[in-house]
mmCIF file of C-alpha atoms and ligand atoms in Angstrom:
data_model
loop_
_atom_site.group_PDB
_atom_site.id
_atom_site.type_symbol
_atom_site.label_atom_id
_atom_site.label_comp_id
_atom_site.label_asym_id
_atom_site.label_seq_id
_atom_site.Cartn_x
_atom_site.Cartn_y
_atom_site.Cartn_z
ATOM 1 C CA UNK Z 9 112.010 122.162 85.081
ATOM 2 C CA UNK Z 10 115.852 121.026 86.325
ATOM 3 C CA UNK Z 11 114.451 120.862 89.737
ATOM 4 C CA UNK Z 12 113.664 117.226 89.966
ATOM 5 C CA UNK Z 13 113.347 116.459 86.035
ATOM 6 C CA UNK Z 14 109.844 117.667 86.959
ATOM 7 C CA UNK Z 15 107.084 117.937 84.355
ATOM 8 C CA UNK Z 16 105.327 121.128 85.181
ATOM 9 C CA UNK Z 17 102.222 121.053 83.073
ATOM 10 C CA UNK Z 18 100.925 118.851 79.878
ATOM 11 C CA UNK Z 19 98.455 120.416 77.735
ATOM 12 C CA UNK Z 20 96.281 118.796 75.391
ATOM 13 C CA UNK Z 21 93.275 119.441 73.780
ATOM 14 C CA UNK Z 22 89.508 117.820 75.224
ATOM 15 C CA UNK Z 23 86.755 116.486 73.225
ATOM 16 C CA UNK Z 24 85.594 120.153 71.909
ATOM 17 C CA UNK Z 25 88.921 121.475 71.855
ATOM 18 C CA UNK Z 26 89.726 122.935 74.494
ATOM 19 C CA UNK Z 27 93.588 123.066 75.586
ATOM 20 C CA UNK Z 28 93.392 121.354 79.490
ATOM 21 C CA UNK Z 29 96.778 120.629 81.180
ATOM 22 C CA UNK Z 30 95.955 117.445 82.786
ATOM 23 C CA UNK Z 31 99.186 117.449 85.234
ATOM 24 C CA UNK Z 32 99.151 118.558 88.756
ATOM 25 C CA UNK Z 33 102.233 120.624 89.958
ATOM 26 C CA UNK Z 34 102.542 124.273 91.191
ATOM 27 C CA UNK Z 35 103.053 127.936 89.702
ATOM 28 C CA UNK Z 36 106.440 128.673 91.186
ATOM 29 C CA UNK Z 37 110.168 126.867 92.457
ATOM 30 C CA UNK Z 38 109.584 127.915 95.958
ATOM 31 C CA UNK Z 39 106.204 125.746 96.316
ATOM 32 C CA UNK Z 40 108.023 122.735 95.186
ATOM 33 C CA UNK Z 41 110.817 123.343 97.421
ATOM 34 C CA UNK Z 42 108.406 123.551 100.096
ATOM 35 C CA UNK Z 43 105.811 121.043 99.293
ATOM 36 C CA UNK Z 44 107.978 118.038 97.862
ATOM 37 C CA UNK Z 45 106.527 115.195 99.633
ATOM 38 C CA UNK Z 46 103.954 114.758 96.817
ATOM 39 C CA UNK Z 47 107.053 114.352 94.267
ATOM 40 C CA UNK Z 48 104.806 116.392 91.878
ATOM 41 C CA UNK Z 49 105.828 115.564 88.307
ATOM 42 C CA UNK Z 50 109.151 114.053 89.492
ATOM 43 C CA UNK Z 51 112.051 111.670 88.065
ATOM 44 C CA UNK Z 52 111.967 109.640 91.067
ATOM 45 C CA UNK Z 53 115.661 107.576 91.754
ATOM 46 C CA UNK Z 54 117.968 106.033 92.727
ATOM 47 C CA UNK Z 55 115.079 103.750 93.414
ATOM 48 C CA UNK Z 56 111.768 104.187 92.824
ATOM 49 C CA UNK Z 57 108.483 102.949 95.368
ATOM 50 C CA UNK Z 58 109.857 101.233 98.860
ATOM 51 C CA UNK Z 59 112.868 99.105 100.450
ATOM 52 C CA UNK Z 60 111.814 97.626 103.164
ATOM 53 C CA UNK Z 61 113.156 99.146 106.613
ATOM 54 C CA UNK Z 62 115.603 100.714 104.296
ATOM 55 C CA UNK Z 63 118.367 97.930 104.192
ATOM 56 C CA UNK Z 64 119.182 95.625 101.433
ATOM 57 C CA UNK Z 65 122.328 93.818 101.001
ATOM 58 C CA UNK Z 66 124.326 93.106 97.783
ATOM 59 C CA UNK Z 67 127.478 91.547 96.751
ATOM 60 C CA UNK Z 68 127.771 90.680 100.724
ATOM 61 C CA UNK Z 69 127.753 94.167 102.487
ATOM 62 C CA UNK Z 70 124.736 95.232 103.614
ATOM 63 C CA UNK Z 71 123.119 99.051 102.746
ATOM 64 C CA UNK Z 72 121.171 101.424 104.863
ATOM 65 C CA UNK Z 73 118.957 104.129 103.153
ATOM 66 C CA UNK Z 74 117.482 107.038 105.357
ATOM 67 C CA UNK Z 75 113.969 106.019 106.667
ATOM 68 C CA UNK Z 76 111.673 108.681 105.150
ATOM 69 C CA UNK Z 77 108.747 106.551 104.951
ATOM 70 C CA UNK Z 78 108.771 104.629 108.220
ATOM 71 C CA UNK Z 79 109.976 102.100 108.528
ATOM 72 C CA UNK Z 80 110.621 101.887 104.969
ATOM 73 C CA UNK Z 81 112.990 104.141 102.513
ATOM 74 C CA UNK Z 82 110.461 105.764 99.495
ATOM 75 C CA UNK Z 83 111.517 107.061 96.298
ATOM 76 C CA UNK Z 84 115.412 106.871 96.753
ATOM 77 C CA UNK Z 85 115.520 109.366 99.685
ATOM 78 C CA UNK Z 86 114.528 112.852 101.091
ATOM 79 C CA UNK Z 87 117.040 114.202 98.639
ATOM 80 C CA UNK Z 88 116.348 111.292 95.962
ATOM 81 C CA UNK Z 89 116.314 112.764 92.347
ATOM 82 C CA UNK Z 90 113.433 114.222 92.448
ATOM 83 C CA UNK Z 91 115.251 116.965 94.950
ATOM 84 C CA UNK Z 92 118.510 117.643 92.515
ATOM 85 C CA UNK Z 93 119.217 119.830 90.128
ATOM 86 C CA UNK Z 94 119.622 118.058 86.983
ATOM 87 C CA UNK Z 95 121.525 119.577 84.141
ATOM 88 C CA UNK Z 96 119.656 120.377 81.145
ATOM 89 C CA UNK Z 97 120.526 120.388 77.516
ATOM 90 C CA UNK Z 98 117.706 121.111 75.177
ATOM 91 C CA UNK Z 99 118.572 119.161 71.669
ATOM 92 C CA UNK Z 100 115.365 121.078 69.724
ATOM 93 C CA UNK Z 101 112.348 121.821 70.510
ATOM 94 C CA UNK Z 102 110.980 118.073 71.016
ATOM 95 C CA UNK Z 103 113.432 116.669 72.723
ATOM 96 C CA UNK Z 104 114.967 117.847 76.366
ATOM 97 C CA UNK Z 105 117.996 116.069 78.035
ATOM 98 C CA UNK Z 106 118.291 115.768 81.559
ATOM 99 C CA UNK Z 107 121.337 114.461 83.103
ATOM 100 C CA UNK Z 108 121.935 113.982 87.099
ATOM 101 C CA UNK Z 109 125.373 112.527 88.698
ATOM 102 C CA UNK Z 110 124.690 110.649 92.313
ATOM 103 C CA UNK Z 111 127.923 109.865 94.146
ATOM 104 C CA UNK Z 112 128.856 106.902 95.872
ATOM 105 C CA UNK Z 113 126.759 106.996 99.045
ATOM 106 C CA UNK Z 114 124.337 109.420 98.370
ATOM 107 C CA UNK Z 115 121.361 109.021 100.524
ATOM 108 C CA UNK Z 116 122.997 105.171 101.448
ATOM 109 C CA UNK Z 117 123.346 103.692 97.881
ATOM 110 C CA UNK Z 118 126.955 102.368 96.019
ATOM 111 C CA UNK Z 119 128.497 104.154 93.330
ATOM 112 C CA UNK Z 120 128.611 106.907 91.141
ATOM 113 C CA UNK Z 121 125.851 106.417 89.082
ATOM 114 C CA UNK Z 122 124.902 108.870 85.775
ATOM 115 C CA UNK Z 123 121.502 108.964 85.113
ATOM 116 C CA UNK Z 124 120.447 110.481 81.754
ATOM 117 C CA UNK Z 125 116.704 111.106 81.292
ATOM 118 C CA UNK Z 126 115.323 111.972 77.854
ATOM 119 C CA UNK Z 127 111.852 113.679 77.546
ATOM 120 C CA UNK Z 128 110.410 113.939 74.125
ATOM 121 C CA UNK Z 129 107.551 115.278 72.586
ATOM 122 C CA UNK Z 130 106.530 113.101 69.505
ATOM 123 C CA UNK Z 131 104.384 114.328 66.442
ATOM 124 C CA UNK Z 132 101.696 111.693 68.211
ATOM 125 C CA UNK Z 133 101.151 114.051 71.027
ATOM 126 C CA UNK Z 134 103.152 111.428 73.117
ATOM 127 C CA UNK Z 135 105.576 112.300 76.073
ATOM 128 C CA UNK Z 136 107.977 108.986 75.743
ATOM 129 C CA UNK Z 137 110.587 109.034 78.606
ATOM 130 C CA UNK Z 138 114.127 107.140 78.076
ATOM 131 C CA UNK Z 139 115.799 106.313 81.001
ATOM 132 C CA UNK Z 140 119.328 105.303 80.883
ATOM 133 C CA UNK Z 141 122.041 105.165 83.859
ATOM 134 C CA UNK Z 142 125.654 103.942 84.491
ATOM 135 C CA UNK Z 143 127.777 102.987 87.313
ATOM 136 C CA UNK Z 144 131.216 102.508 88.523
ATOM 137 C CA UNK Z 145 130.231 99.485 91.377
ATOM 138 C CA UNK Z 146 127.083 97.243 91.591
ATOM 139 C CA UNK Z 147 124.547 99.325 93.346
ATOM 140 C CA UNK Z 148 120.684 98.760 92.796
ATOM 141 C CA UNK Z 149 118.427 101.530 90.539
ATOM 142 C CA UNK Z 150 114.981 101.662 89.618
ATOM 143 C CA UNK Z 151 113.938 104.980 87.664
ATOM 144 C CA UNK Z 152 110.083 106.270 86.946
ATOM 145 C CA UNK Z 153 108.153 109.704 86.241
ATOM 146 C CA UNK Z 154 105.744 110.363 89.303
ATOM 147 C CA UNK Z 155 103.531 113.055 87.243
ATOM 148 C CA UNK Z 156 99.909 113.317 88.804
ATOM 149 C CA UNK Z 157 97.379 112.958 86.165
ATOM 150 C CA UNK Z 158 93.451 114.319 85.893
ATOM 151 C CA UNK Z 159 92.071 114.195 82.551
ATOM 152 C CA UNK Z 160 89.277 116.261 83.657
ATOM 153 C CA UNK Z 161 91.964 118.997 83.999
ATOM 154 C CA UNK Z 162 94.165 119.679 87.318
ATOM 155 C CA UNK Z 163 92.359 120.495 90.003
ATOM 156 C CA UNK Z 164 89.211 118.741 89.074
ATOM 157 C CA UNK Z 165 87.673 117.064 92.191
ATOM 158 C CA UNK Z 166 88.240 113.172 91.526
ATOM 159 C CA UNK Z 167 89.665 110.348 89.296
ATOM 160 C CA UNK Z 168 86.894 108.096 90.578
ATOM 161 C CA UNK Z 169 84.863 108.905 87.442
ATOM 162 C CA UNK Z 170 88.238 108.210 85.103
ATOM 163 C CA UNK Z 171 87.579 104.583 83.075
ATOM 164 C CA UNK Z 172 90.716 102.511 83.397
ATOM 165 C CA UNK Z 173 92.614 99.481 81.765
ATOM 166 C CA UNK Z 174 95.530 98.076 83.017
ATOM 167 C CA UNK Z 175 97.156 94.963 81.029
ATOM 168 C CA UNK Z 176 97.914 92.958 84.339
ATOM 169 C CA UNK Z 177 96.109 89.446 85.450
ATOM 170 C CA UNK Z 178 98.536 89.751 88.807
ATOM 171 C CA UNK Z 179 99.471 92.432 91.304
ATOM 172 C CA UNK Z 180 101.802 92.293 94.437
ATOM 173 C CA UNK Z 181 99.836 92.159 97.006
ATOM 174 C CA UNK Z 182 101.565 94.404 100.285
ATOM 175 C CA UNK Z 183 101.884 94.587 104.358
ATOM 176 C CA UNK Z 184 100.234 97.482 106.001
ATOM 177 C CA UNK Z 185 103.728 99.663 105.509
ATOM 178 C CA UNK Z 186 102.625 98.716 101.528
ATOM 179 C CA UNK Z 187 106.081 96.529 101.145
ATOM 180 C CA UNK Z 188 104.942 93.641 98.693
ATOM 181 C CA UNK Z 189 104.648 90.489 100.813
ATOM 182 C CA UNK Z 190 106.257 88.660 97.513
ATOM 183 C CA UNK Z 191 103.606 86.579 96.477
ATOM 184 C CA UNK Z 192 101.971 87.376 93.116
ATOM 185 C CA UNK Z 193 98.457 87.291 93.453
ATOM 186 C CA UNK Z 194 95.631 87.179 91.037
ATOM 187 C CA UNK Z 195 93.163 90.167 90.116
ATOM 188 C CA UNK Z 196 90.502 88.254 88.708
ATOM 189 C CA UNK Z 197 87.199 88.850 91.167
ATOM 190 C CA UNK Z 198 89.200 91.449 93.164
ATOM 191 C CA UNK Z 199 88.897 95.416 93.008
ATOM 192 C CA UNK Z 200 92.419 95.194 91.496
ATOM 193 C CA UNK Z 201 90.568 93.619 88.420
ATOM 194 C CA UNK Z 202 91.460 96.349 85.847
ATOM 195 C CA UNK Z 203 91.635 93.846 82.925
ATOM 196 C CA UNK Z 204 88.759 95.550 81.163
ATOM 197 C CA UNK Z 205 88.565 99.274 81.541
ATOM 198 C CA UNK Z 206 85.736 100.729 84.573
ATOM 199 C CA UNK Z 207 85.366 103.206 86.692
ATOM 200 C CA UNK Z 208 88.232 103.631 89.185
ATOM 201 C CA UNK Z 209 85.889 104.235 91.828
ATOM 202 C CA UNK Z 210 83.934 101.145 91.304
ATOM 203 C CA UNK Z 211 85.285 99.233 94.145
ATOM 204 C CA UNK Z 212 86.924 101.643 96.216
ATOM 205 C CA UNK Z 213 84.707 100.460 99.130
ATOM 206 C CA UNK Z 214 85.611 97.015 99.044
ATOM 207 C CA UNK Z 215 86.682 95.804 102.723
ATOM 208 C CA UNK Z 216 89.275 93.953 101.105
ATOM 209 C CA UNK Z 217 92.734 93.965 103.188
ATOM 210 C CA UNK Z 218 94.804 95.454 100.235
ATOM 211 C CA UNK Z 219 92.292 98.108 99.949
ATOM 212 C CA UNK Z 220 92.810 98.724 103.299
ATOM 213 C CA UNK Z 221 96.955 98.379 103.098
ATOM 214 C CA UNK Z 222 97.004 101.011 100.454
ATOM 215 C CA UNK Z 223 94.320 103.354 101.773
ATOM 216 C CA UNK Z 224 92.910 102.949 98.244
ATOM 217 C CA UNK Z 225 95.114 102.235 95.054
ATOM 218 C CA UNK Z 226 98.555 102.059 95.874
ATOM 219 C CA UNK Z 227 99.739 99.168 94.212
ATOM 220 C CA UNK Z 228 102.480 97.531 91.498
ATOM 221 C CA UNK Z 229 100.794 95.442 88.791
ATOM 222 C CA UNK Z 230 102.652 92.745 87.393
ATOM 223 C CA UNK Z 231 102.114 93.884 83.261
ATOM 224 C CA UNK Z 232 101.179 91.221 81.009
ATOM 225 C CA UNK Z 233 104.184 91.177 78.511
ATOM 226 C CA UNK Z 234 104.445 88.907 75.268
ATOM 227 C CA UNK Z 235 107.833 87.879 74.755
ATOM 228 C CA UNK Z 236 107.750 90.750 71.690
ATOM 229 C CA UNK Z 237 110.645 93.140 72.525
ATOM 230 C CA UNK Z 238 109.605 96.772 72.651
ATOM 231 C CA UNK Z 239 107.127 99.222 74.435
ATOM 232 C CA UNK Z 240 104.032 97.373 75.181
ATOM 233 C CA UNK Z 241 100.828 99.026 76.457
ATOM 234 C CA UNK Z 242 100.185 99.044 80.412
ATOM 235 C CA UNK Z 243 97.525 100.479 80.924
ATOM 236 C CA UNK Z 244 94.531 103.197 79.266
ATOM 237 C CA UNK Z 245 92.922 105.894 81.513
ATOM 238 C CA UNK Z 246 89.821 107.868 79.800
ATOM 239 C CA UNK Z 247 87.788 110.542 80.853
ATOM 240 C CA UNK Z 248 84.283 110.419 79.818
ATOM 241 C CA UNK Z 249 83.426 114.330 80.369
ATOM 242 C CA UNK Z 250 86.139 115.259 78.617
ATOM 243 C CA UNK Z 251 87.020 112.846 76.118
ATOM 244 C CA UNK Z 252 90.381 112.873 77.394
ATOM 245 C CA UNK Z 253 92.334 109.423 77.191
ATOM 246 C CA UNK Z 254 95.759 108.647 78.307
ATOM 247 C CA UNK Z 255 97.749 105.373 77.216
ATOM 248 C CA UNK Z 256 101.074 104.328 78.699
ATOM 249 C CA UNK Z 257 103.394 101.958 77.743
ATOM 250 C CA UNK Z 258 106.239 100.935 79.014
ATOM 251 C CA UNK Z 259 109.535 98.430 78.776
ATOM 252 C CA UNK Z 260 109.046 98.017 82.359
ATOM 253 C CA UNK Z 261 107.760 94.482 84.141
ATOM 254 C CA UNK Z 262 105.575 96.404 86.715
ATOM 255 C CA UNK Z 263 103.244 99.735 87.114
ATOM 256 C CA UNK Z 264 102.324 101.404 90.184
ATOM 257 C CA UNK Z 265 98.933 102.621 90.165
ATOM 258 C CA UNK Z 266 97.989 105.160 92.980
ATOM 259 C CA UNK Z 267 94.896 106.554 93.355
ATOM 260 C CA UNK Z 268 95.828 109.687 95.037
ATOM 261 C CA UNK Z 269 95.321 108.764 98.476
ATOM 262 C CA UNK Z 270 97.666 111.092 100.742
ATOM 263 C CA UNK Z 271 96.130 114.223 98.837
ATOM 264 C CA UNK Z 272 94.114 115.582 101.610
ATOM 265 C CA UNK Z 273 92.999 119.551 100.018
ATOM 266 C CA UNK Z 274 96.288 120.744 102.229
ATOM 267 C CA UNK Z 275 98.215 121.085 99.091
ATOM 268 C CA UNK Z 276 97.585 124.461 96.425
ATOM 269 C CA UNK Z 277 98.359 124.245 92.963
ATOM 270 C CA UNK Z 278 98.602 126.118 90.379
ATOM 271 C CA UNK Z 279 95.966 128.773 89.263
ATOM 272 C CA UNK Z 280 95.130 128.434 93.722
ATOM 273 C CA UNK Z 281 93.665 124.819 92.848
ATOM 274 C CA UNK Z 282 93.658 122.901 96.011
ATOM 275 C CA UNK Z 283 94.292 119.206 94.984
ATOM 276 C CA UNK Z 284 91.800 117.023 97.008
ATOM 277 C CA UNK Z 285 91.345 113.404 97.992
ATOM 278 C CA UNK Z 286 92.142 111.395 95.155
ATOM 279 C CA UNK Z 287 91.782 114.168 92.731
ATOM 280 C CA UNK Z 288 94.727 112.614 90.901
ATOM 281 C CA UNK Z 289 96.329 109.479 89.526
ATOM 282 C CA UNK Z 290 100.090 108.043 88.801
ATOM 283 C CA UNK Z 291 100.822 105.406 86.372
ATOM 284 C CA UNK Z 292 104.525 104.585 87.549
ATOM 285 C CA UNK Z 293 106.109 101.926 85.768
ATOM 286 C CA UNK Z 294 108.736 100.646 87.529
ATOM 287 C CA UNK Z 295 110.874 96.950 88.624
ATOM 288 C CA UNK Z 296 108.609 96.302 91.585
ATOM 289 C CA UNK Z 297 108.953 98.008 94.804
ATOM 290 C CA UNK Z 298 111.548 96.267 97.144
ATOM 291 C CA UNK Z 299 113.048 94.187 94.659
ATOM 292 C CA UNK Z 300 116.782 93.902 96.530
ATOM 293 C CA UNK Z 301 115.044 92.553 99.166
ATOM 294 C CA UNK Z 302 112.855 89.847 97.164
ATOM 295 C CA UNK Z 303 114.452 87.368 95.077
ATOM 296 C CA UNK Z 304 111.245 86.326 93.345
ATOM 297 C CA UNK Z 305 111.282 89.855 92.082
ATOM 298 C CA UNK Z 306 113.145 90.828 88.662
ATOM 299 C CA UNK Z 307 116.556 92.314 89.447
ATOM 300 C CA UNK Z 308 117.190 96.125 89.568
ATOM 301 C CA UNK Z 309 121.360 95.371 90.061
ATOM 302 C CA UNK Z 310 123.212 97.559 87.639
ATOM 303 C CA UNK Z 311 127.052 96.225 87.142
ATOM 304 C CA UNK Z 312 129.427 98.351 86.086
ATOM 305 C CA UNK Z 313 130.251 98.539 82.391
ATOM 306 C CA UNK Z 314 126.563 97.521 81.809
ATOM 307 C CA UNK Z 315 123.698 100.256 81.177
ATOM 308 C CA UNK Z 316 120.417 100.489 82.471
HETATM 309 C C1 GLA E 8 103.993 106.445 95.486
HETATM 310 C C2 GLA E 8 103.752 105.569 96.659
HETATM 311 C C3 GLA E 8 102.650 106.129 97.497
HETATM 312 C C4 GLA E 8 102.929 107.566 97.888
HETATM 313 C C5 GLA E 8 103.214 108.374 96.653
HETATM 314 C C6 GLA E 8 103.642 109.767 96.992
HETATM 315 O O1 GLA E 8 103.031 106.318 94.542
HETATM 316 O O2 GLA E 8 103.475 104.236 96.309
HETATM 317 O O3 GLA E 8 102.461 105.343 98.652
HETATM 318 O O4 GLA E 8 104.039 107.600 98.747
HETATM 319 O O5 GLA E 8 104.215 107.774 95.890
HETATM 320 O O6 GLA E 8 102.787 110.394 97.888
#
């Protein structure tokens, strides 16, 4: 849909065949109007995940984003992307364009800034997503795709049972308002070891302080990238009762993996599907989360007369 760049619905077929749409969302506009705070399917801008206490400063004035999060500012505002109207242009029938113009000062960030979003369909059965943006003064961006997965179909109960990979050896840890504390910490004998694929749920009762933090996953993983230019896999989910498997890969230095832990039953979706305690996951990749706060952090500046 134009509302939000959202992806609605993603069907593909399970191990006997079966067509399963594997994406949470809702049956009709007015329930994502209503019920947006789950950014259901979403292009999530002008920045994606959390700057701390919603300030950053850059080329020596500082910023203030509205606190939505608090005390932090999450996925670019209230009225962030995911809330607009993009225009649409479909080029044929695998490829959709979605285009989205935030002025200078829009929920607290610099310049005009034109973000294009491509969605195609690919003869693989791939969705790949190409992000691009320009702007007419420095300002900071950081675009992702906040669809809700289940490969045991939306509205199954859990993840917990979904098998997953994710290329990372590091992860940023976080505070208990999940801002990353900056260091880069190693997964290796943590529940944030995802180096070879398991059970999500393996370790979701460890008393460790970032399971705690994030109420569950709700983390960035620093991706293991070869110096090989290109998409590079993150990270492989697979669903053993349904022989569903997801791959992502990305250009991006970092992946947010959340487990689904603010879905509390509350919400409906579609076919009157209540979506329960982590009965989804996201795979966001992303520059980490408060990067124009952190200088350790890869840059998300965009300069004019560059493109992101
Ligand atoms: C991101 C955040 C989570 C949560 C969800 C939306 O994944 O990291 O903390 O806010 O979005 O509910």
């Amino acid at each position: 849909t134009n509302f939000g760049g959202r992806i609605v619905s993603f069907m593909v077929p399970d191990k006997a065949g079966k067509p399963t749409d594997i994406v949470l969302g809702y049956d009709s506009l007015n329930h994502y109007l209503h019920n947006n705070e789950a950014y259901f399917g979403a292009l999530i801008g002008r920045y994606g995940n959390r700057i701390a206490k919603g300030s950053f400063q850059l080329e020596g004035r500082t910023y203030q984003l509205p606190i939505n999060n608090a005390p932090n500012s999450l996925h670019g505002g209230p009225k962030g992307f995911h809330n607009q109207v993009w225009d649409a242009k479909l080029i044929d029938a695998q490829h959709l364009e979605l285009q989205y113009v935030s002025k200078d000062g829009e929920e607290g960030y610099p310049g005009n800034l034109t973000a294009k979003v491509v969605y195609t369909l690919t003869d693989e059965n791939a969705l790949q997503i190409d992000y691009t943006a320009t702007a007419d003064k420095a300002t900071v961006v950081n675009l992702t795709n906040h669809a809700y997965f289940n490969l045991n179909g939306a509205g199954a109960a859990t993840i917990n049972d979904h098998l997953l990979q994710i290329n990372a050896d590091h992860f940023t840890p976080v505070d208990s308002t999940l801002i990353p504390t900056g260091v880069l910490a190693a997964v290796k004998g943590t529940a944030f070891d995802f180096t070879k694929a398991h059970a999500i749920g393996d370790s979701l009762g460890s008393k460790d302080i970032q399971m705690i933090n994030g109420k569950g996953y709700d983390h960035n993983f620093a991706l293991n990238r070869t110096a090989a230019p290109g998409l590079q896999t993150a990270a492989t989910v697979y669903a053993p009762s349904t022989g569903i498997q997801m791959e992502v890969l990305t250009l991006e230095p970092g992946i947010q993996f959340y487990g689904g832990n603010f879905l509390d039953g509350s919400l409906v979706g579609k076919q009157g599907k209540p979506y329960a305690f982590r009965s989804a996951f996201c795979l966001e990749t992303q520059h980490f989360p408060d990067a124009p706060n952190q200088k350790s952090f890869a840059s998300t500046v965009l300069l004019p007369g560059k493109t992101y």
